[in-house]
Amino acid sequence: MVSVVIPAHNEAKVLGRLLDGLLGEAAPGEFDVVVVANGCTDGTAEVARPYDVRVLTTPVPSKSAALRMGDAAARGYPRLYVDADVELSTASARALAAVLAAPDGPLAAAPERDLTLADRPWPVRAYYAIWTRLPHVRAGLFARGVIAVNGAGNERLRALPPVMADDLTASLAFTPDERVIVGTARAVIHPPRTVADLLRRRVRAMTSVTELERTSAGAGERTGPRDLAAIVAKEPRLAGAAVVFAAMAVLARRRAARAIRAGDYTTWLRDESSRN
């Protein structure tokens, strides 16, 4: 049985969208889905209950705690960890599970990203034009909203410390030979609708990468001028987008500095615009 763990904190607006796609073509009992409504003040749990899922609730608003709670309740492998604000189809879940179920398959897998950018303002589109071309973004399991593992991969994840950058930490826990991006699986990612919300995401990312680098979890991924120069050299039309990307990085670094100095790695700057 394939288990799917979905941590959900105040995700009533979008959880049904995910569950409709995930279970839309699934056979009864094909997926063991565990939704962990953590610290919710909306109707997240109520949205989930009509579906063929198990709903757990906790008053603690913590994604890492919700993941551990869902993991303890999950019944099978391969196991998918799915963010409530993405979209994943039945076919994509099956594709991830099939790769991990292979005898000589990888320990971890993730889908390709489909970003909904058509109606986003140009600075947001420019930022992601660069971000999606960064080598570590293309190769890593992080920022896809879905990470899938087999039994051995799950043991690797259980040993990781609870940090804000949970998906980046999970990606770095596996060598390139142990993980794979499955081209036949797609996760729909909803980027911020405003520049302000994009900045909030980047401040959170900057803070969480710093936390990761200061723990035993390993080194985070940083983008430098050489990375931007290489992208522009290959595609000169992206020079303006590179300027936007660099400006956003500078602003995020400055705004994250206060939290980093204070050692505040618990304040989750959430983008609400992508949930509307």
Tab-separated table of C-alpha atoms in Angstrom:
chain	number	residue	atom	x	y	z
A	1	MET	CA	0.000	0.000	0.000
A	2	VAL	CA	1.209	3.492	-0.862
A	3	SER	CA	0.936	5.897	2.064
A	4	VAL	CA	0.535	9.662	1.632
A	5	VAL	CA	1.178	12.012	4.558
A	6	ILE	CA	-0.229	15.544	4.219
A	7	PRO	CA	0.641	18.081	6.949
A	8	ALA	CA	-1.957	20.860	6.797
A	9	HIS	CA	-2.007	24.081	8.812
A	10	ASN	CA	-5.024	26.264	7.958
A	11	GLU	CA	-5.297	24.843	4.451
A	12	ALA	CA	-9.104	24.725	4.132
A	13	LYS	CA	-8.964	26.836	0.956
A	14	VAL	CA	-6.692	24.468	-0.971
A	15	LEU	CA	-6.769	21.017	0.628
A	16	GLY	CA	-9.809	19.903	-1.366
A	17	ARG	CA	-8.020	20.819	-4.574
A	18	LEU	CA	-5.150	18.492	-3.675
A	19	LEU	CA	-7.371	15.617	-2.538
A	20	ASP	CA	-9.579	15.868	-5.644
A	21	GLY	CA	-6.553	15.372	-7.876
A	22	LEU	CA	-4.803	12.770	-5.746
A	23	LEU	CA	-7.856	10.554	-5.264
A	24	GLY	CA	-9.790	11.400	-8.415
A	25	GLU	CA	-8.752	8.267	-10.320
A	26	ALA	CA	-7.601	6.120	-7.405
A	27	ALA	CA	-9.136	2.735	-6.689
A	28	PRO	CA	-10.777	2.345	-3.267
A	29	GLY	CA	-8.036	1.761	-0.701
A	30	GLU	CA	-5.232	2.269	-3.248
A	31	PHE	CA	-3.707	5.068	-1.181
A	32	ASP	CA	-3.436	5.216	2.599
A	33	VAL	CA	-3.827	8.980	3.014
A	34	VAL	CA	-3.180	10.608	6.391
A	35	VAL	CA	-4.053	14.298	6.728
A	36	VAL	CA	-2.567	15.915	9.832
A	37	ALA	CA	-4.428	19.126	10.650
A	38	ASN	CA	-1.976	20.925	12.916
A	39	GLY	CA	-2.801	24.040	14.899
A	40	CYS	CA	-5.711	24.864	12.606
A	41	THR	CA	-8.171	27.657	13.284
A	42	ASP	CA	-10.147	27.084	10.089
A	43	GLY	CA	-12.028	24.107	8.676
A	44	THR	CA	-9.057	22.104	7.391
A	45	ALA	CA	-10.098	18.894	9.157
A	46	GLU	CA	-13.706	19.301	8.036
A	47	VAL	CA	-12.641	19.683	4.404
A	48	ALA	CA	-10.659	16.430	4.598
A	49	ARG	CA	-13.186	14.193	6.347
A	50	PRO	CA	-15.557	13.535	3.396
A	51	TYR	CA	-12.653	11.999	1.434
A	52	ASP	CA	-11.244	8.486	1.707
A	53	VAL	CA	-8.548	9.627	4.144
A	54	ARG	CA	-7.692	9.414	7.816
A	55	VAL	CA	-7.668	12.765	9.623
A	56	LEU	CA	-5.450	13.398	12.637
A	57	THR	CA	-5.525	16.636	14.589
A	58	THR	CA	-3.063	18.306	16.922
A	59	PRO	CA	-3.144	21.745	18.545
A	60	VAL	CA	0.565	22.205	17.813
A	61	PRO	CA	1.115	24.372	14.679
A	62	SER	CA	4.306	22.633	13.547
A	63	LYS	CA	4.974	21.066	10.168
A	64	SER	CA	7.821	18.911	11.473
A	65	ALA	CA	5.671	17.629	14.337
A	66	ALA	CA	2.799	16.975	11.930
A	67	LEU	CA	5.101	15.009	9.636
A	68	ARG	CA	6.274	12.846	12.513
A	69	MET	CA	2.690	12.296	13.657
A	70	GLY	CA	1.552	11.329	10.173
A	71	ASP	CA	4.579	9.143	9.648
A	72	ALA	CA	3.820	7.193	12.820
A	73	ALA	CA	0.268	6.553	11.606
A	74	ALA	CA	1.089	5.688	8.003
A	75	ARG	CA	0.789	2.024	7.073
A	76	GLY	CA	2.734	1.404	3.908
A	77	TYR	CA	5.586	2.063	1.478
A	78	PRO	CA	6.429	3.759	-0.762
A	79	ARG	CA	5.520	6.833	1.271
A	80	LEU	CA	4.757	10.278	-0.096
A	81	TYR	CA	4.975	13.501	1.900
A	82	VAL	CA	2.820	16.118	0.190
A	83	ASP	CA	2.298	19.791	1.008
A	84	ALA	CA	-1.383	20.714	1.138
A	85	ASP	CA	-1.008	23.748	-1.144
A	86	VAL	CA	0.228	21.852	-4.223
A	87	GLU	CA	-1.616	19.667	-6.703
A	88	LEU	CA	-0.685	16.036	-7.403
A	89	SER	CA	-2.677	13.708	-9.627
A	90	THR	CA	-3.394	10.029	-9.106
A	91	ALA	CA	-1.168	9.209	-12.088
A	92	SER	CA	1.750	11.222	-10.695
A	93	ALA	CA	1.473	9.549	-7.281
A	94	ARG	CA	1.485	6.163	-9.001
A	95	ALA	CA	4.539	7.112	-11.079
A	96	LEU	CA	6.508	8.092	-7.973
A	97	ALA	CA	5.495	4.914	-6.164
A	98	ALA	CA	6.425	2.715	-9.134
A	99	VAL	CA	9.964	4.115	-9.308
A	100	LEU	CA	10.526	3.565	-5.594
A	101	ALA	CA	9.037	0.064	-5.635
A	102	ALA	CA	11.579	-1.151	-8.197
A	103	PRO	CA	14.075	-3.650	-6.696
A	104	ASP	CA	17.127	-1.539	-7.600
A	105	GLY	CA	15.325	1.790	-7.461
A	106	PRO	CA	16.359	4.983	-5.651
A	107	LEU	CA	15.700	5.728	-1.996
A	108	ALA	CA	13.892	8.994	-2.694
A	109	ALA	CA	12.028	10.621	-5.562
A	110	ALA	CA	10.169	13.814	-6.410
A	111	PRO	CA	8.064	15.052	-9.336
A	112	GLU	CA	8.854	17.704	-11.897
A	113	ARG	CA	7.476	21.174	-11.131
A	114	ASP	CA	4.683	22.877	-13.061
A	115	LEU	CA	4.567	26.513	-11.924
A	116	THR	CA	1.389	28.525	-12.502
A	117	LEU	CA	2.958	31.814	-13.593
A	118	ALA	CA	0.701	33.062	-16.387
A	119	ASP	CA	-1.214	35.568	-14.253
A	120	ARG	CA	1.674	36.570	-11.962
A	121	PRO	CA	3.255	40.061	-12.162
A	122	TRP	CA	6.396	40.354	-14.253
A	123	PRO	CA	8.878	40.593	-11.334
A	124	VAL	CA	7.565	37.281	-9.993
A	125	ARG	CA	7.818	35.692	-13.437
A	126	ALA	CA	11.323	37.136	-13.856
A	127	TYR	CA	12.453	35.753	-10.514
A	128	TYR	CA	11.264	32.253	-11.319
A	129	ALA	CA	12.741	32.410	-14.828
A	130	ILE	CA	16.144	32.470	-13.122
A	131	TRP	CA	15.312	30.275	-10.150
A	132	THR	CA	14.070	27.373	-12.270
A	133	ARG	CA	17.327	27.409	-14.254
A	134	LEU	CA	19.643	27.090	-11.249
A	135	PRO	CA	21.423	23.698	-11.336
A	136	HIS	CA	20.735	22.828	-7.681
A	137	VAL	CA	17.065	23.744	-8.119
A	138	ARG	CA	16.779	21.478	-11.153
A	139	ALA	CA	18.491	18.556	-9.416
A	140	GLY	CA	17.193	18.837	-5.841
A	141	LEU	CA	14.111	17.267	-4.303
A	142	PHE	CA	13.216	20.495	-2.495
A	143	ALA	CA	10.564	23.124	-3.350
A	144	ARG	CA	8.433	20.621	-5.244
A	145	GLY	CA	5.824	20.108	-2.542
A	146	VAL	CA	6.264	16.330	-2.749
A	147	ILE	CA	9.011	14.000	-1.543
A	148	ALA	CA	8.567	10.238	-1.803
A	149	VAL	CA	10.686	7.536	-0.159
A	150	ASN	CA	10.866	3.790	0.207
A	151	GLY	CA	11.457	2.082	3.559
A	152	ALA	CA	15.203	2.704	3.610
A	153	GLY	CA	14.651	6.314	2.578
A	154	ASN	CA	12.154	6.759	5.374
A	155	GLU	CA	14.739	5.579	7.904
A	156	ARG	CA	17.117	8.226	6.547
A	157	LEU	CA	14.501	10.954	7.007
A	158	ARG	CA	13.652	9.863	10.543
A	159	ALA	CA	17.244	10.541	11.575
A	160	LEU	CA	17.144	14.180	10.448
A	161	PRO	CA	16.779	17.074	12.906
A	162	PRO	CA	13.556	19.134	12.821
A	163	VAL	CA	14.430	22.308	10.897
A	164	MET	CA	12.455	24.897	8.965
A	165	ALA	CA	14.006	23.876	5.630
A	166	ASP	CA	12.628	20.357	5.922
A	167	ASP	CA	12.468	19.650	2.186
A	168	LEU	CA	15.991	20.966	1.516
A	169	THR	CA	17.292	18.933	4.456
A	170	ALA	CA	15.569	15.852	3.069
A	171	SER	CA	17.055	16.471	-0.375
A	172	LEU	CA	20.575	16.807	1.023
A	173	ALA	CA	20.138	13.579	3.004
A	174	PHE	CA	20.411	11.613	-0.246
A	175	THR	CA	23.279	11.521	-2.699
A	176	PRO	CA	22.543	12.218	-6.372
A	177	ASP	CA	22.699	8.457	-6.987
A	178	GLU	CA	20.114	7.797	-4.275
A	179	ARG	CA	17.457	10.247	-5.481
A	180	VAL	CA	15.663	10.893	-8.748
A	181	ILE	CA	13.312	13.408	-10.342
A	182	VAL	CA	10.540	11.446	-12.048
A	183	GLY	CA	9.660	13.048	-15.376
A	184	THR	CA	6.285	11.332	-15.642
A	185	ALA	CA	5.169	12.787	-12.300
A	186	ARG	CA	4.150	16.449	-12.098
A	187	ALA	CA	3.391	18.642	-9.101
A	188	VAL	CA	1.533	21.888	-9.733
A	189	ILE	CA	3.150	24.650	-7.672
A	190	HIS	CA	1.342	27.938	-7.067
A	191	PRO	CA	3.901	30.784	-6.759
A	192	PRO	CA	3.137	34.056	-4.946
A	193	ARG	CA	0.739	36.474	-6.628
A	194	THR	CA	2.544	39.560	-5.334
A	195	VAL	CA	6.140	40.738	-5.040
A	196	ALA	CA	5.646	41.284	-1.311
A	197	ASP	CA	4.612	37.668	-0.833
A	198	LEU	CA	7.533	36.475	-2.946
A	199	LEU	CA	9.838	38.442	-0.653
A	200	ARG	CA	8.236	36.813	2.384
A	201	ARG	CA	9.004	33.404	0.891
A	202	ARG	CA	12.588	34.382	0.161
A	203	VAL	CA	13.145	35.737	3.688
A	204	ARG	CA	11.884	32.421	5.048
A	205	ALA	CA	14.186	30.538	2.673
A	206	MET	CA	17.185	32.674	3.639
A	207	THR	CA	16.507	32.155	7.326
A	208	SER	CA	15.936	28.432	6.981
A	209	VAL	CA	19.087	27.851	4.935
A	210	THR	CA	21.106	29.669	7.603
A	211	GLU	CA	19.557	27.462	10.280
A	212	LEU	CA	20.439	24.398	8.236
A	213	GLU	CA	24.045	25.528	7.898
A	214	ARG	CA	24.290	26.047	11.663
A	215	THR	CA	23.044	22.583	12.534
A	216	SER	CA	24.488	19.160	11.909
A	217	ALA	CA	22.122	18.728	8.960
A	218	GLY	CA	24.700	19.909	6.466
A	219	ALA	CA	25.328	22.836	4.149
A	220	GLY	CA	22.503	24.566	2.337
A	221	GLU	CA	22.429	25.613	-1.282
A	222	ARG	CA	23.485	29.198	-2.080
A	223	THR	CA	23.265	31.056	-5.378
A	224	GLY	CA	26.209	33.281	-6.299
A	225	PRO	CA	27.072	35.793	-9.038
A	226	ARG	CA	28.727	33.059	-11.103
A	227	ASP	CA	25.454	31.131	-11.224
A	228	LEU	CA	23.604	34.175	-12.553
A	229	ALA	CA	26.381	34.998	-15.007
A	230	ALA	CA	26.299	31.458	-16.403
A	231	ILE	CA	22.546	31.648	-16.986
A	232	VAL	CA	22.748	35.053	-18.690
A	233	ALA	CA	25.703	33.943	-20.820
A	234	LYS	CA	23.595	31.067	-22.105
A	235	GLU	CA	20.397	33.123	-22.466
A	236	PRO	CA	21.211	36.867	-22.762
A	237	ARG	CA	17.500	37.759	-22.866
A	238	LEU	CA	17.379	36.891	-19.154
A	239	ALA	CA	19.729	39.729	-18.106
A	240	GLY	CA	16.838	41.781	-16.745
A	241	ALA	CA	15.440	38.775	-14.895
A	242	ALA	CA	18.863	38.223	-13.313
A	243	VAL	CA	18.808	41.792	-11.971
A	244	VAL	CA	15.376	41.151	-10.415
A	245	PHE	CA	16.614	37.898	-8.895
A	246	ALA	CA	19.718	39.554	-7.442
A	247	ALA	CA	17.691	42.447	-6.007
A	248	MET	CA	15.255	40.048	-4.375
A	249	ALA	CA	18.157	38.100	-2.857
A	250	VAL	CA	19.697	41.271	-1.383
A	251	LEU	CA	16.382	42.412	0.093
A	252	ALA	CA	15.678	38.966	1.541
A	253	ARG	CA	19.129	38.785	3.113
A	254	ARG	CA	18.669	42.163	4.788
A	255	ARG	CA	15.203	41.346	6.115
A	256	ALA	CA	16.294	37.928	7.344
A	257	ALA	CA	19.260	39.355	9.236
A	258	ARG	CA	17.247	40.294	12.332
A	259	ALA	CA	15.736	36.826	12.737
A	260	ILE	CA	19.113	35.213	12.120
A	261	ARG	CA	20.816	37.395	14.749
A	262	ALA	CA	18.085	36.508	17.221
A	263	GLY	CA	18.259	32.821	16.355
A	264	ASP	CA	14.553	32.882	15.435
A	265	TYR	CA	14.034	29.827	13.252
A	266	THR	CA	10.416	29.253	14.176
A	267	THR	CA	8.560	32.223	12.653
A	268	TRP	CA	6.990	30.887	9.448
A	269	LEU	CA	6.482	33.736	6.953
A	270	ARG	CA	3.602	32.304	5.003
A	271	ASP	CA	2.491	33.374	1.547
A	272	GLU	CA	-1.300	33.636	1.648
A	273	SER	CA	-1.653	35.050	-1.873
A	274	SER	CA	-0.996	31.692	-3.559
A	275	ARG	CA	-3.855	30.160	-1.581
A	276	ASN	CA	-6.477	32.490	-3.040
